[in-house]
């Protein structure tokens, strides 16, 4: 066993180094898109906090999901968050698996570029929707009598820009239609469905997405309409984006693999040769 570990350790480090070299090259090319995606996540959080200033608590609306699913109660609100964190964390780890795995179907930078486009498109629609109509929040801290249901007008711009972190993120109200947790969940699950290779994980991911949706309703964090709208909106958005973006080709295992995305003609043959050389180095390191 010690001999096996000693032999495998150098291979692992060579694999990590070669993959890091490839990813660094892709990041140098796509950094603007990655930065824009991260910036939009902040803007989405800023908008969700901003609508809290407009929130007015009131009687909980009649909801079919509330009649069907018994309330979990405030003390069990963590259950839905636990499922979400599991989905979120598992997806993030999967996107970085090319650094340590022999099986390389994706590139980390390229998959996150695509994910950021999915998220930005879906969240843009979400921002428009929850600013158009503010519903009385069904969550316990958003109901009448709660001190967190309404927040006073901001004293300065800095208070708004900092989103009153972390309370402004944890105890938000008013950003209902449609569910942000469901956006992330469906984007991650559909992305793995498209680019993942384990069929049983795909089935499990969809099952967890359904369970997550039911738990959100049972926790009274969203109305059922927020979940239903998220399910068909995100799927339609991703279908549309996929029809417009160039397909991300699979990484082949042979030395003659092709670039992962159609390369810009502006860079000419030199850019193609650079990508080919980096990808070939990755294969050689894996075979050593």
XYZ file of N, CA and C in Angstrom:
864
model
N 0.806 -1.220 0.000
C 0.000 0.000 0.000
C 0.841 1.272 0.000
N 1.898 1.395 0.834
C 2.736 2.594 0.797
C 3.362 2.833 -0.565
N 3.772 1.731 -1.239
C 4.375 1.867 -2.559
C 3.360 2.429 -3.542
N 2.118 1.944 -3.443
C 1.057 2.414 -4.330
C 0.813 3.900 -4.125
N 0.752 4.320 -2.879
C 0.527 5.731 -2.576
C 1.665 6.578 -3.110
N 2.921 6.088 -2.922
C 4.073 6.848 -3.387
C 4.055 7.020 -4.898
N 3.583 6.011 -5.614
C 3.521 6.101 -7.063
C 2.380 6.982 -7.536
N 1.259 6.913 -6.835
C 0.087 7.655 -7.262
C 0.177 9.138 -6.939
N 0.856 9.485 -5.844
C 0.924 10.885 -5.436
C 1.529 11.782 -6.511
N 2.694 11.420 -7.104
C 3.236 12.273 -8.173
C 2.289 12.410 -9.361
N 1.574 11.320 -9.695
C 0.620 11.376 -10.803
C -0.497 12.369 -10.507
N -0.975 12.349 -9.248
C -2.045 13.259 -8.866
C -1.596 14.703 -8.979
N -0.389 15.004 -8.500
C 0.108 16.379 -8.564
C 0.353 16.815 -10.001
N 0.846 15.893 -10.835
C 1.022 16.242 -12.243
C -0.318 16.506 -12.910
N -1.305 15.694 -12.526
C -2.648 15.894 -13.088
C -3.212 17.238 -12.658
N -3.064 17.589 -11.385
C -3.562 18.873 -10.891
C -2.851 20.027 -11.585
N -1.532 19.894 -11.734
C -0.761 20.977 -12.365
C -1.158 21.169 -13.823
N -1.284 20.065 -14.554
C -1.631 20.174 -15.974
C -3.035 20.732 -16.161
N -3.953 20.311 -15.284
C -5.315 20.821 -15.374
C -5.365 22.299 -14.999
N -4.591 22.687 -13.981
C -4.541 24.090 -13.572
C -3.992 24.967 -14.688
N -3.026 24.440 -15.427
C -2.469 25.184 -16.557
C -3.519 25.420 -17.632
N -4.270 24.367 -17.934
C -5.341 24.479 -18.923
C -6.417 25.451 -18.453
N -6.851 25.306 -17.186
C -7.907 26.172 -16.667
C -7.456 27.628 -16.604
N -6.180 27.851 -16.270
C -5.655 29.218 -16.221
C -5.705 29.861 -17.602
N -5.418 29.074 -18.632
C -5.493 29.583 -20.002
C -6.925 29.961 -20.369
N -7.864 29.103 -19.988
C -9.277 29.388 -20.274
C -9.778 30.592 -19.474
N -9.322 30.699 -18.215
C -9.739 31.822 -17.384
C -9.200 33.138 -17.936
N -7.981 33.108 -18.461
C -7.412 34.320 -19.057
C -8.234 34.778 -20.258
N -8.886 33.811 -20.910
C -9.714 34.128 -22.073
C -11.137 34.516 -21.685
N -11.647 33.915 -20.601
C -13.057 34.097 -20.235
C -13.259 34.902 -18.946
N -12.215 35.566 -18.441
C -12.310 36.202 -17.124
C -13.387 37.271 -17.056
N -13.631 37.955 -18.146
C -14.659 39.001 -18.140
C -16.044 38.410 -17.895
N -16.313 37.268 -18.517
C -17.609 36.620 -18.325
C -17.747 36.091 -16.899
N -16.674 35.515 -16.362
C -16.703 35.013 -14.988
C -16.919 36.165 -14.008
N -16.204 37.268 -14.195
C -16.346 38.422 -13.315
C -17.742 39.021 -13.412
N -18.278 39.088 -14.626
C -19.637 39.609 -14.811
C -20.658 38.717 -14.110
N -20.442 37.394 -14.187
C -21.353 36.468 -13.512
C -21.342 36.640 -12.012
N -20.154 36.807 -11.440
C -20.043 37.023 -9.997
C -20.657 38.370 -9.591
N -20.426 39.394 -10.410
C -20.979 40.717 -10.117
C -22.503 40.690 -10.150
N -23.051 39.906 -11.074
C -24.515 39.852 -11.161
C -25.117 39.161 -9.948
N -24.380 38.231 -9.341
C -24.886 37.599 -8.126
C -25.037 38.626 -7.013
N -24.092 39.563 -6.953
C -24.198 40.644 -5.968
C -25.381 41.547 -6.304
N -25.561 41.894 -7.571
C -26.675 42.751 -7.975
C -28.015 42.084 -7.664
N -28.073 40.781 -7.852
C -29.301 40.048 -7.522
C -29.585 40.118 -6.026
N -28.539 39.953 -5.213
C -28.707 40.085 -3.767
C -29.114 41.493 -3.366
N -28.556 42.476 -4.051
C -28.897 43.879 -3.785
C -30.367 44.150 -4.098
N -30.854 43.616 -5.206
C -32.256 43.794 -5.586
C -33.189 43.096 -4.592
N -32.796 41.883 -4.167
C -33.624 41.137 -3.205
C -33.709 41.889 -1.880
N -32.610 42.522 -1.487
C -32.641 43.314 -0.249
C -33.445 44.596 -0.455
N -33.335 45.179 -1.638
C -34.062 46.422 -1.912
C -35.567 46.263 -1.856
N -36.076 45.117 -2.322
C -37.518 44.928 -2.318
C -38.052 44.737 -0.904
N -37.170 44.394 0.038
C -37.594 44.261 1.433
C -38.093 45.592 1.982
N -37.546 46.691 1.493
C -38.005 48.008 1.936
C -39.449 48.265 1.515
N -39.904 47.586 0.468
C -41.261 47.772 -0.029
C -42.243 46.773 0.569
N -41.728 45.764 1.267
C -42.586 44.697 1.768
C -43.527 45.194 2.849
N -44.789 44.791 2.730
C -45.813 45.101 3.732
C -46.448 43.793 4.190
N -46.255 43.409 5.440
C -46.826 42.138 5.916
C -48.341 42.169 5.919
N -48.901 41.019 5.723
C -50.353 40.900 5.721
C -50.750 39.456 5.931
N -52.037 39.170 5.871
C -52.495 37.785 6.030
C -51.884 36.882 4.962
N -51.517 35.674 5.352
C -50.960 34.720 4.405
C -52.001 34.350 3.360
N -51.610 34.363 2.112
C -52.536 34.086 1.024
C -52.940 32.617 1.008
N -54.135 32.374 0.463
C -54.594 30.996 0.335
C -53.690 30.261 -0.644
N -53.233 29.086 -0.256
C -52.254 28.361 -1.056
C -52.532 26.873 -0.999
N -52.609 26.244 -2.177
C -52.910 24.811 -2.246
C -51.818 23.992 -1.568
N -50.555 24.401 -1.769
C -49.455 23.663 -1.161
C -49.495 23.692 0.350
N -49.974 24.792 0.919
C -50.073 24.900 2.377
C -51.155 23.974 2.922
N -52.212 23.750 2.113
C -53.267 22.831 2.534
C -52.789 21.380 2.482
N -51.977 21.077 1.477
C -51.541 19.689 1.271
C -50.384 19.316 2.191
N -49.405 20.211 2.303
C -48.194 19.912 3.081
C -48.274 20.562 4.456
N -48.182 19.777 5.521
C -48.192 20.362 6.863
C -46.938 21.201 7.088
N -47.084 22.246 7.880
C -45.959 23.138 8.151
C -44.899 22.440 8.997
N -43.642 22.612 8.624
C -42.550 22.027 9.398
C -42.322 22.769 10.703
N -42.637 24.052 10.696
C -42.413 24.853 11.901
C -41.076 25.578 11.849
N -40.959 26.633 12.655
C -39.743 27.433 12.656
C -38.510 26.644 13.080
N -38.700 25.700 13.987
C -37.554 24.956 14.504
C -36.987 23.952 13.503
N -37.718 23.697 12.402
C -37.235 22.750 11.386
C -36.965 23.438 10.044
N -36.802 24.751 10.090
C -36.533 25.489 8.856
C -35.202 25.101 8.237
N -34.310 24.552 9.070
C -32.977 24.189 8.584
C -33.003 22.991 7.636
N -34.096 22.228 7.647
C -34.141 21.004 6.846
C -34.008 21.322 5.358
N -34.800 22.280 4.874
C -34.732 22.626 3.452
C -33.386 23.237 3.100
N -32.817 24.011 4.040
C -31.510 24.611 3.784
C -30.421 23.550 3.718
N -30.559 22.509 4.509
C -29.584 21.421 4.487
C -29.584 20.725 3.134
N -30.777 20.476 2.598
C -30.872 19.847 1.276
C -30.261 20.759 0.217
N -30.548 22.058 0.320
C -30.019 23.002 -0.664
C -28.493 23.074 -0.608
N -27.949 23.149 0.593
C -26.492 23.211 0.742
C -25.842 21.946 0.189
N -26.505 20.812 0.384
C -25.991 19.548 -0.153
C -25.932 19.588 -1.677
N -27.011 20.073 -2.299
C -27.044 20.184 -3.760
C -25.992 21.179 -4.243
N -25.936 22.323 -3.584
C -25.003 23.375 -3.976
C -23.558 22.886 -3.857
N -23.231 22.333 -2.688
C -21.864 21.882 -2.454
C -21.453 20.749 -3.376
N -22.361 19.815 -3.622
C -22.054 18.687 -4.503
C -21.769 19.158 -5.921
N -22.553 20.132 -6.386
C -22.342 20.640 -7.736
C -20.997 21.349 -7.858
N -20.672 22.179 -6.867
C -19.396 22.897 -6.893
C -18.234 21.906 -6.931
N -18.295 20.882 -6.097
C -17.237 19.871 -6.085
C -17.144 19.160 -7.432
N -18.286 18.863 -8.033
C -18.272 18.184 -9.329
C -17.607 19.048 -10.392
N -17.835 20.343 -10.384
C -17.241 21.206 -11.409
C -15.721 21.268 -11.302
N -15.173 20.913 -10.133
C -13.722 20.919 -9.963
C -13.109 19.522 -10.056
N -13.938 18.524 -10.386
C -13.412 17.158 -10.421
C -12.357 16.929 -11.501
N -12.315 17.711 -12.604
C -11.252 17.466 -13.589
C -9.840 17.622 -13.036
N -9.687 18.324 -11.920
C -8.362 18.512 -11.345
C -7.800 17.217 -10.761
N -8.663 16.302 -10.374
C -8.190 15.093 -9.690
C -8.654 13.800 -10.360
N -9.574 13.895 -11.299
C -10.164 12.690 -11.880
C -9.563 12.372 -13.240
N -9.493 11.072 -13.566
C -9.059 10.647 -14.894
C -10.119 10.988 -15.933
N -11.383 10.924 -15.526
C -12.491 11.192 -16.441
C -12.705 12.695 -16.536
N -12.482 13.266 -17.704
C -12.578 14.719 -17.881
C -13.522 15.013 -19.046
N -14.766 15.266 -18.729
C -15.745 15.582 -19.758
C -15.964 17.084 -19.877
N -15.609 17.833 -18.842
C -15.845 19.272 -18.811
C -14.563 19.999 -18.436
N -14.601 21.318 -18.611
C -13.582 22.205 -18.057
C -14.276 23.107 -17.034
N -13.643 23.313 -15.898
C -14.259 24.055 -14.799
C -14.657 25.463 -15.217
N -13.751 26.180 -15.867
C -14.028 27.571 -16.252
C -15.205 27.644 -17.211
N -15.219 26.763 -18.200
C -16.272 26.816 -19.212
C -17.638 26.437 -18.644
N -17.658 25.469 -17.742
C -18.946 25.070 -17.176
C -19.519 26.185 -16.308
N -18.637 26.909 -15.574
C -19.125 28.015 -14.749
C -19.539 29.210 -15.592
N -18.889 29.424 -16.722
C -19.341 30.485 -17.632
C -20.776 30.232 -18.070
N -21.042 28.992 -18.405
C -22.387 28.634 -18.843
C -23.387 28.755 -17.690
N -22.993 28.312 -16.506
C -23.876 28.391 -15.344
C -24.206 29.843 -15.014
N -23.223 30.726 -15.089
C -23.460 32.140 -14.797
C -24.443 32.763 -15.789
N -24.400 32.335 -17.032
C -25.361 32.837 -18.023
C -26.767 32.354 -17.677
N -26.888 31.068 -17.331
C -28.192 30.536 -16.914
C -28.744 31.326 -15.724
N -27.899 31.532 -14.716
C -28.340 32.209 -13.499
C -28.734 33.651 -13.776
N -27.903 34.365 -14.533
C -28.176 35.781 -14.800
C -29.490 35.963 -15.554
N -29.739 35.110 -16.535
C -30.976 35.215 -17.311
C -32.195 34.931 -16.432
N -32.120 33.895 -15.615
C -33.241 33.536 -14.739
C -33.451 34.584 -13.652
N -32.371 35.053 -13.052
C -32.480 36.029 -11.971
C -32.949 37.388 -12.473
N -32.639 37.729 -13.715
C -33.140 38.979 -14.285
C -34.661 38.964 -14.333
N -35.214 37.838 -14.779
C -36.672 37.697 -14.806
C -37.240 37.721 -13.392
N -36.528 37.130 -12.459
C -36.981 37.110 -11.071
C -37.041 38.521 -10.496
N -36.018 39.325 -10.750
C -35.983 40.698 -10.235
C -37.162 41.500 -10.778
N -37.407 41.383 -12.080
C -38.542 42.096 -12.686
C -39.851 41.668 -12.034
N -39.985 40.375 -11.775
C -41.237 39.838 -11.246
C -41.502 40.285 -9.813
N -40.502 40.168 -8.921
C -40.815 40.505 -7.528
C -40.870 42.012 -7.279
N -40.321 42.812 -8.178
C -40.517 44.255 -8.051
C -41.865 44.680 -8.622
N -42.381 43.895 -9.581
C -43.670 44.231 -10.188
C -44.810 44.076 -9.193
N -44.756 43.014 -8.379
C -45.812 42.753 -7.389
C -45.188 42.214 -6.116
N -45.470 42.882 -4.994
C -44.983 42.405 -3.702
C -46.117 41.703 -2.957
N -45.904 40.437 -2.679
C -46.889 39.663 -1.925
C -46.504 39.647 -0.451
N -47.475 39.519 0.451
C -47.144 39.366 1.871
C -46.404 38.054 2.097
N -45.227 38.123 2.686
C -44.394 36.943 2.840
C -45.012 35.888 3.745
N -44.935 34.609 3.357
C -45.484 33.544 4.193
C -44.518 33.065 5.273
N -43.233 33.445 5.150
C -42.254 33.000 6.136
C -42.559 33.617 7.492
N -42.148 32.936 8.529
C -42.530 33.337 9.880
C -42.007 34.725 10.234
N -40.808 35.062 9.791
C -40.262 36.371 10.134
C -40.815 37.490 9.244
N -41.638 37.124 8.240
C -42.223 38.117 7.346
C -43.694 38.397 7.660
N -44.225 37.759 8.682
C -45.647 37.905 8.978
C -45.919 39.090 9.894
N -47.170 39.439 9.971
C -47.570 40.558 10.828
C -47.160 40.291 12.272
N -46.623 41.309 12.911
C -46.183 41.177 14.288
C -44.694 40.924 14.422
N -44.041 40.509 13.350
C -42.606 40.266 13.399
C -41.839 41.575 13.195
N -40.809 41.774 13.970
C -39.997 42.987 13.848
C -39.187 43.004 12.553
N -39.011 41.824 11.967
C -38.206 41.730 10.746
C -39.040 41.856 9.481
N -40.379 41.904 9.633
C -41.247 41.938 8.460
C -41.083 43.226 7.668
N -40.837 44.323 8.362
C -40.610 45.617 7.709
C -39.298 46.192 8.209
N -38.592 46.831 7.319
C -37.348 47.483 7.723
C -37.451 48.971 7.406
N -36.879 49.817 8.262
C -36.961 51.271 8.042
C -36.164 51.676 6.811
N -36.471 52.822 6.249
C -35.708 53.299 5.083
C -34.220 53.385 5.413
N -33.377 53.144 4.455
C -31.926 53.162 4.713
C -31.449 54.563 5.110
N -30.494 54.609 6.033
C -29.952 55.889 6.490
C -28.926 56.448 5.518
N -28.269 55.556 4.790
C -27.278 56.002 3.822
C -27.120 54.944 2.736
N -26.380 55.300 1.699
C -26.182 54.401 0.558
C -25.395 53.158 0.968
N -24.452 53.332 1.882
C -23.614 52.210 2.300
C -24.448 51.099 2.924
N -25.483 51.474 3.662
C -26.348 50.479 4.288
C -27.031 49.609 3.241
N -27.385 50.230 2.110
C -28.018 49.479 1.031
C -27.000 48.588 0.323
N -25.827 49.144 0.038
C -24.818 48.410 -0.719
C -24.284 47.202 0.043
N -24.248 47.300 1.380
C -23.763 46.189 2.187
C -24.849 45.146 2.443
N -26.078 45.420 1.992
C -27.211 44.488 2.082
C -27.506 44.081 3.528
N -27.073 44.898 4.486
C -27.301 44.598 5.903
C -26.858 43.176 6.225
N -25.697 42.784 5.684
C -25.187 41.421 5.838
C -24.839 41.124 7.303
N -25.170 39.932 7.819
C -25.820 38.805 7.125
C -27.337 38.768 7.282
N -27.881 39.599 8.197
C -29.327 39.533 8.451
C -30.140 39.840 7.199
N -29.652 40.770 6.377
C -30.376 41.127 5.166
C -30.476 39.981 4.178
N -29.551 39.034 4.254
C -29.573 37.871 3.370
C -30.427 36.753 3.961
N -30.300 36.558 5.260
C -31.005 35.445 5.921
C -32.481 35.754 6.129
N -32.786 37.003 6.493
C -34.160 37.357 6.858
C -34.793 38.301 5.843
N -34.652 37.995 4.577
C -35.272 38.812 3.544
C -36.756 38.552 3.421
N -37.475 39.553 2.934
C -38.913 39.430 2.694
C -39.257 40.158 1.392
N -40.284 39.674 0.707
C -40.773 40.367 -0.480
C -40.261 39.814 -1.794
N -39.132 39.122 -1.777
C -38.593 38.567 -3.030
C -39.136 37.155 -3.222
N -40.400 37.097 -3.607
C -41.093 35.813 -3.617
C -41.137 35.156 -4.998
N -41.792 35.804 -5.941
C -41.953 35.185 -7.267
C -40.754 35.566 -8.118
N -39.890 34.620 -8.393
C -40.023 33.211 -8.047
C -38.833 32.778 -7.218
N -38.815 31.570 -6.713
C -37.864 31.113 -5.716
C -36.415 31.092 -6.217
N -35.537 31.787 -5.490
C -34.113 31.809 -5.833
C -33.451 30.454 -5.582
N -33.821 29.810 -4.476
C -33.267 28.488 -4.184
C -33.586 27.498 -5.309
N -34.797 27.611 -5.852
C -35.188 26.705 -6.923
C -34.438 27.023 -8.211
N -34.130 28.291 -8.447
C -33.323 28.662 -9.612
C -31.973 27.959 -9.557
N -31.276 28.122 -8.429
C -29.965 27.495 -8.285
C -30.054 25.979 -8.419
N -31.050 25.404 -7.754
C -31.193 23.949 -7.770
C -31.404 23.423 -9.184
N -32.318 24.035 -9.922
C -32.617 23.552 -11.269
C -31.468 23.807 -12.235
N -30.798 24.927 -12.104
C -29.637 25.196 -12.961
C -28.556 24.144 -12.733
N -28.292 23.829 -11.472
C -27.258 22.841 -11.156
C -27.662 21.447 -11.630
N -28.910 21.075 -11.367
C -29.363 19.731 -11.730
C -29.401 19.563 -13.248
N -29.923 20.567 -13.948
C -29.990 20.457 -15.412
C -28.604 20.480 -16.045
N -27.690 21.231 -15.457
C -26.327 21.262 -15.988
C -25.668 19.900 -15.838
N -25.861 19.274 -14.672
C -25.299 17.927 -14.503
C -26.003 16.932 -15.417
N -27.306 17.097 -15.585
C -28.042 16.221 -16.493
C -27.441 16.271 -17.892
N -26.968 17.434 -18.296
C -26.433 17.616 -19.645
C -24.982 17.167 -19.765
N -24.177 17.446 -18.727
C -22.739 17.215 -18.843
C -22.191 16.148 -17.886
N -23.019 15.671 -16.966
C -22.566 14.621 -16.063
C -22.571 13.261 -16.750
N -21.947 12.277 -16.106
C -21.841 10.951 -16.734
C -22.469 9.837 -15.901
N -22.790 10.118 -14.631
C -23.343 9.074 -13.769
C -24.875 9.124 -13.799
N -25.479 8.090 -14.369
C -26.934 8.102 -14.501
C -27.629 8.103 -13.151
N -27.099 7.345 -12.192
C -27.761 7.274 -10.880
C -27.694 8.621 -10.162
N -26.625 9.383 -10.395
C -26.540 10.719 -9.789
C -27.566 11.650 -10.430
N -27.781 11.508 -11.720
C -28.791 12.327 -12.391
C -30.175 12.069 -11.815
N -30.509 10.793 -11.627
C -31.810 10.456 -11.041
C -31.920 10.994 -9.613
N -30.849 10.827 -8.840
C -30.846 11.312 -7.461
C -30.971 12.836 -7.412
N -30.302 13.521 -8.335
C -30.349 14.988 -8.359
C -31.766 15.495 -8.615
N -32.465 14.873 -9.565
C -33.838 15.295 -9.836
C -34.752 14.999 -8.651
N -34.520 13.867 -7.993
C -35.303 13.539 -6.806
C -35.077 14.570 -5.705
N -33.824 14.965 -5.512
C -33.519 15.971 -4.495
C -34.107 17.331 -4.863
N -34.183 17.632 -6.144
C -34.788 18.898 -6.576
C -36.273 18.940 -6.227
N -36.948 17.813 -6.432
C -38.374 17.736 -6.079
C -38.553 17.839 -4.566
N -37.732 17.099 -3.821
C -37.818 17.140 -2.355
C -37.536 18.552 -1.843
N -36.525 19.197 -2.434
C -36.190 20.560 -2.046
C -37.376 21.504 -2.248
N -38.064 21.373 -3.369
C -39.218 22.222 -3.657
C -40.332 22.011 -2.642
N -40.601 20.758 -2.310
C -41.648 20.452 -1.330
C -41.277 20.974 0.059
N -40.002 20.864 0.404
C -39.561 21.336 1.715
C -39.653 22.853 1.827
N -39.399 23.558 0.739
C -39.522 25.018 0.750
C -40.956 25.425 1.051
N -41.896 24.723 0.428
C -43.315 25.018 0.677
C -43.695 24.643 2.108
N -43.249 23.465 2.553
C -43.572 23.013 3.906
C -42.946 23.921 4.962
N -41.820 24.534 4.639
C -41.176 25.466 5.568
C -41.831 26.837 5.539
N -42.778 27.026 4.595
C -43.493 28.303 4.434
C -42.545 29.440 4.051
N -41.495 29.089 3.317
C -40.559 30.114 2.844
C -41.036 30.743 1.545
N -41.858 30.021 0.812
C -42.408 30.508 -0.447
C -43.816 29.956 -0.618
N -44.608 30.671 -1.410
C -45.881 30.136 -1.843
C -45.624 29.080 -2.930
N -46.617 28.247 -3.164
C -46.478 27.213 -4.179
C -46.257 27.811 -5.561
N -46.897 28.946 -5.836
C -46.742 29.589 -7.140
C -45.289 29.981 -7.392
N -44.572 30.348 -6.341
C -43.159 30.718 -6.507
C -42.337 29.537 -7.006
N -42.679 28.358 -6.541
C -41.951 27.152 -6.940
C -42.357 26.719 -8.346
N -43.660 26.750 -8.612
C -44.164 26.317 -9.917
C -43.607 27.214 -11.026
N -43.656 28.524 -10.808
C -43.135 29.456 -11.814
C -41.647 29.234 -12.038
N -40.907 28.972 -10.963
C -39.467 28.723 -11.091
C -39.199 27.482 -11.941
N -39.985 26.438 -11.737
C -39.744 25.180 -12.459
C -39.891 25.361 -13.964
N -40.937 26.031 -14.424
C -41.060 26.137 -15.878
C -40.239 27.292 -16.446
N -40.024 28.354 -15.666
C -39.246 29.483 -16.174
C -37.782 29.106 -16.367
N -37.178 28.494 -15.357
C -35.756 28.134 -15.446
C -35.520 27.132 -16.573
N -36.401 26.164 -16.703
C -36.235 25.183 -17.774
C -36.352 25.832 -19.153
N -37.281 26.762 -19.306
C -37.431 27.455 -20.587
C -36.240 28.368 -20.858
N -35.754 29.038 -19.810
C -34.592 29.917 -19.964
C -33.372 29.116 -20.398
N -33.137 27.985 -19.747
C -31.977 27.171 -20.087
C -32.096 26.594 -21.498
N -33.297 26.228 -21.885
C -33.509 25.736 -23.253
C -33.186 26.830 -24.259
N -33.606 28.052 -23.956
C -33.352 29.174 -24.872
C -31.859 29.494 -24.933
N -31.216 29.557 -23.771
C -29.782 29.866 -23.729
C -28.983 28.806 -24.478
N -29.327 27.545 -24.291
C -28.615 26.470 -24.981
C -28.771 26.568 -26.498
N -29.911 27.101 -26.941
C -30.129 27.232 -28.386
C -29.324 28.386 -28.974
N -28.894 29.327 -28.115
C -28.155 30.490 -28.588
C -26.654 30.366 -28.388
N -26.232 29.721 -27.288
C -24.803 29.577 -27.022
C -24.228 28.424 -27.822
N -22.971 28.524 -28.237
C -22.342 27.378 -28.903
C -22.211 26.222 -27.933
N -22.388 25.020 -28.440
C -22.337 23.835 -27.592
C -20.932 23.635 -27.037
N -20.882 23.157 -25.800
C -19.607 22.864 -25.166
C -19.270 21.414 -25.465
N -18.313 21.200 -26.341
C -17.968 19.851 -26.771
C -17.348 19.053 -25.627
N -17.534 17.748 -25.676
C -16.964 16.888 -24.645
C -15.455 16.761 -24.825
N -14.764 16.578 -23.714
C -13.337 16.320 -23.767
C -13.129 14.849 -24.105
N -12.370 14.579 -25.120
C -12.093 13.192 -25.493
C -10.866 12.711 -24.742
N -10.679 11.427 -24.725
C -9.570 10.841 -23.983
C -8.331 10.658 -24.832
N -8.445 10.866 -26.127
C -7.305 10.663 -27.018
C -6.476 11.909 -27.163
N -5.281 11.798 -27.766
C -4.395 12.927 -27.912
C -4.846 13.924 -28.967
N -5.847 13.560 -29.776
C -6.290 14.446 -30.840
C -7.587 15.140 -30.499
N -7.825 15.382 -29.199
C -9.090 15.981 -28.807
C -9.161 17.414 -29.313
N -10.384 17.892 -29.502
C -10.613 19.216 -30.076
C -10.930 20.221 -28.981
N -10.887 21.532 -29.289
C -11.214 22.540 -28.282
C -12.617 22.357 -27.733
N -12.827 22.830 -26.518
C -14.083 22.596 -25.821
C -15.200 23.518 -26.273
N -14.848 24.656 -26.870
C -15.841 25.556 -27.414
C -15.343 26.038 -28.770
N -16.250 26.368 -29.681
C -15.792 26.943 -30.947
C -14.940 28.175 -30.679
N -13.736 28.203 -31.226
C -12.821 29.294 -30.949
C -13.083 30.463 -31.885
N -12.810 31.667 -31.396
C -13.010 32.865 -32.196
C -12.034 32.886 -33.360
N -12.502 33.299 -34.510
C -11.645 33.367 -35.683
C -10.674 34.526 -35.599
N -10.856 35.426 -34.637
C -9.968 36.562 -34.486
C -8.565 36.124 -34.103
N -8.483 35.063 -33.335
C -7.181 34.608 -32.868
C -6.489 33.691 -33.875
N -7.243 33.208 -34.842
C -6.654 32.405 -35.899
C -6.130 31.070 -35.416
N -5.210 30.527 -36.209
C -4.677 29.203 -35.919
C -3.835 29.166 -34.659
N -3.222 30.296 -34.285
C -2.368 30.320 -33.106
C -3.146 29.958 -31.858
N -4.359 30.514 -31.710
C -5.182 30.220 -30.541
C -5.556 28.749 -30.509
N -5.878 28.184 -31.668
C -6.243 26.773 -31.719
C -5.062 25.892 -31.328
N -3.874 26.275 -31.819
C -2.688 25.492 -31.495
C -2.364 25.552 -30.011
N -2.562 26.726 -29.392
C -2.310 26.863 -27.957
C -3.231 25.962 -27.161
N -4.523 25.949 -27.526
C -5.483 25.097 -26.827
C -5.146 23.628 -27.036
N -4.753 23.275 -28.264
C -4.429 21.885 -28.551
C -3.229 21.433 -27.740
N -2.220 22.305 -27.625
C -1.016 21.958 -26.876
C -1.323 21.749 -25.397
N -2.158 22.643 -24.837
C -2.524 22.511 -23.422
C -3.315 21.244 -23.169
N -4.248 20.935 -24.048
C -5.066 19.738 -23.879
C -4.224 18.476 -24.026
N -3.255 18.495 -24.941
C -2.381 17.345 -25.116
C -1.502 17.129 -23.896
N -1.051 18.236 -23.283
C -0.257 18.119 -22.060
C -1.066 17.478 -20.953
N -2.340 17.818 -20.889
C -3.219 17.234 -19.878
C -3.321 15.729 -20.062
N -3.459 15.289 -21.309
C -3.549 13.845 -21.583
C -2.270 13.122 -21.210
N -1.123 13.734 -21.567
C 0.157 13.102 -21.279
C 0.350 12.941 -19.791
N -0.030 13.996 -19.013
C 0.116 13.922 -17.563
C -0.763 12.840 -16.968
N -1.948 12.647 -17.532
C -2.867 11.624 -17.021
C -2.339 10.231 -17.298
N -1.622 10.079 -18.428
C -1.145 8.754 -18.802
C 0.123 8.334 -18.075
N 0.834 9.353 -17.498
C 2.070 9.033 -16.794
C 1.800 8.315 -15.476
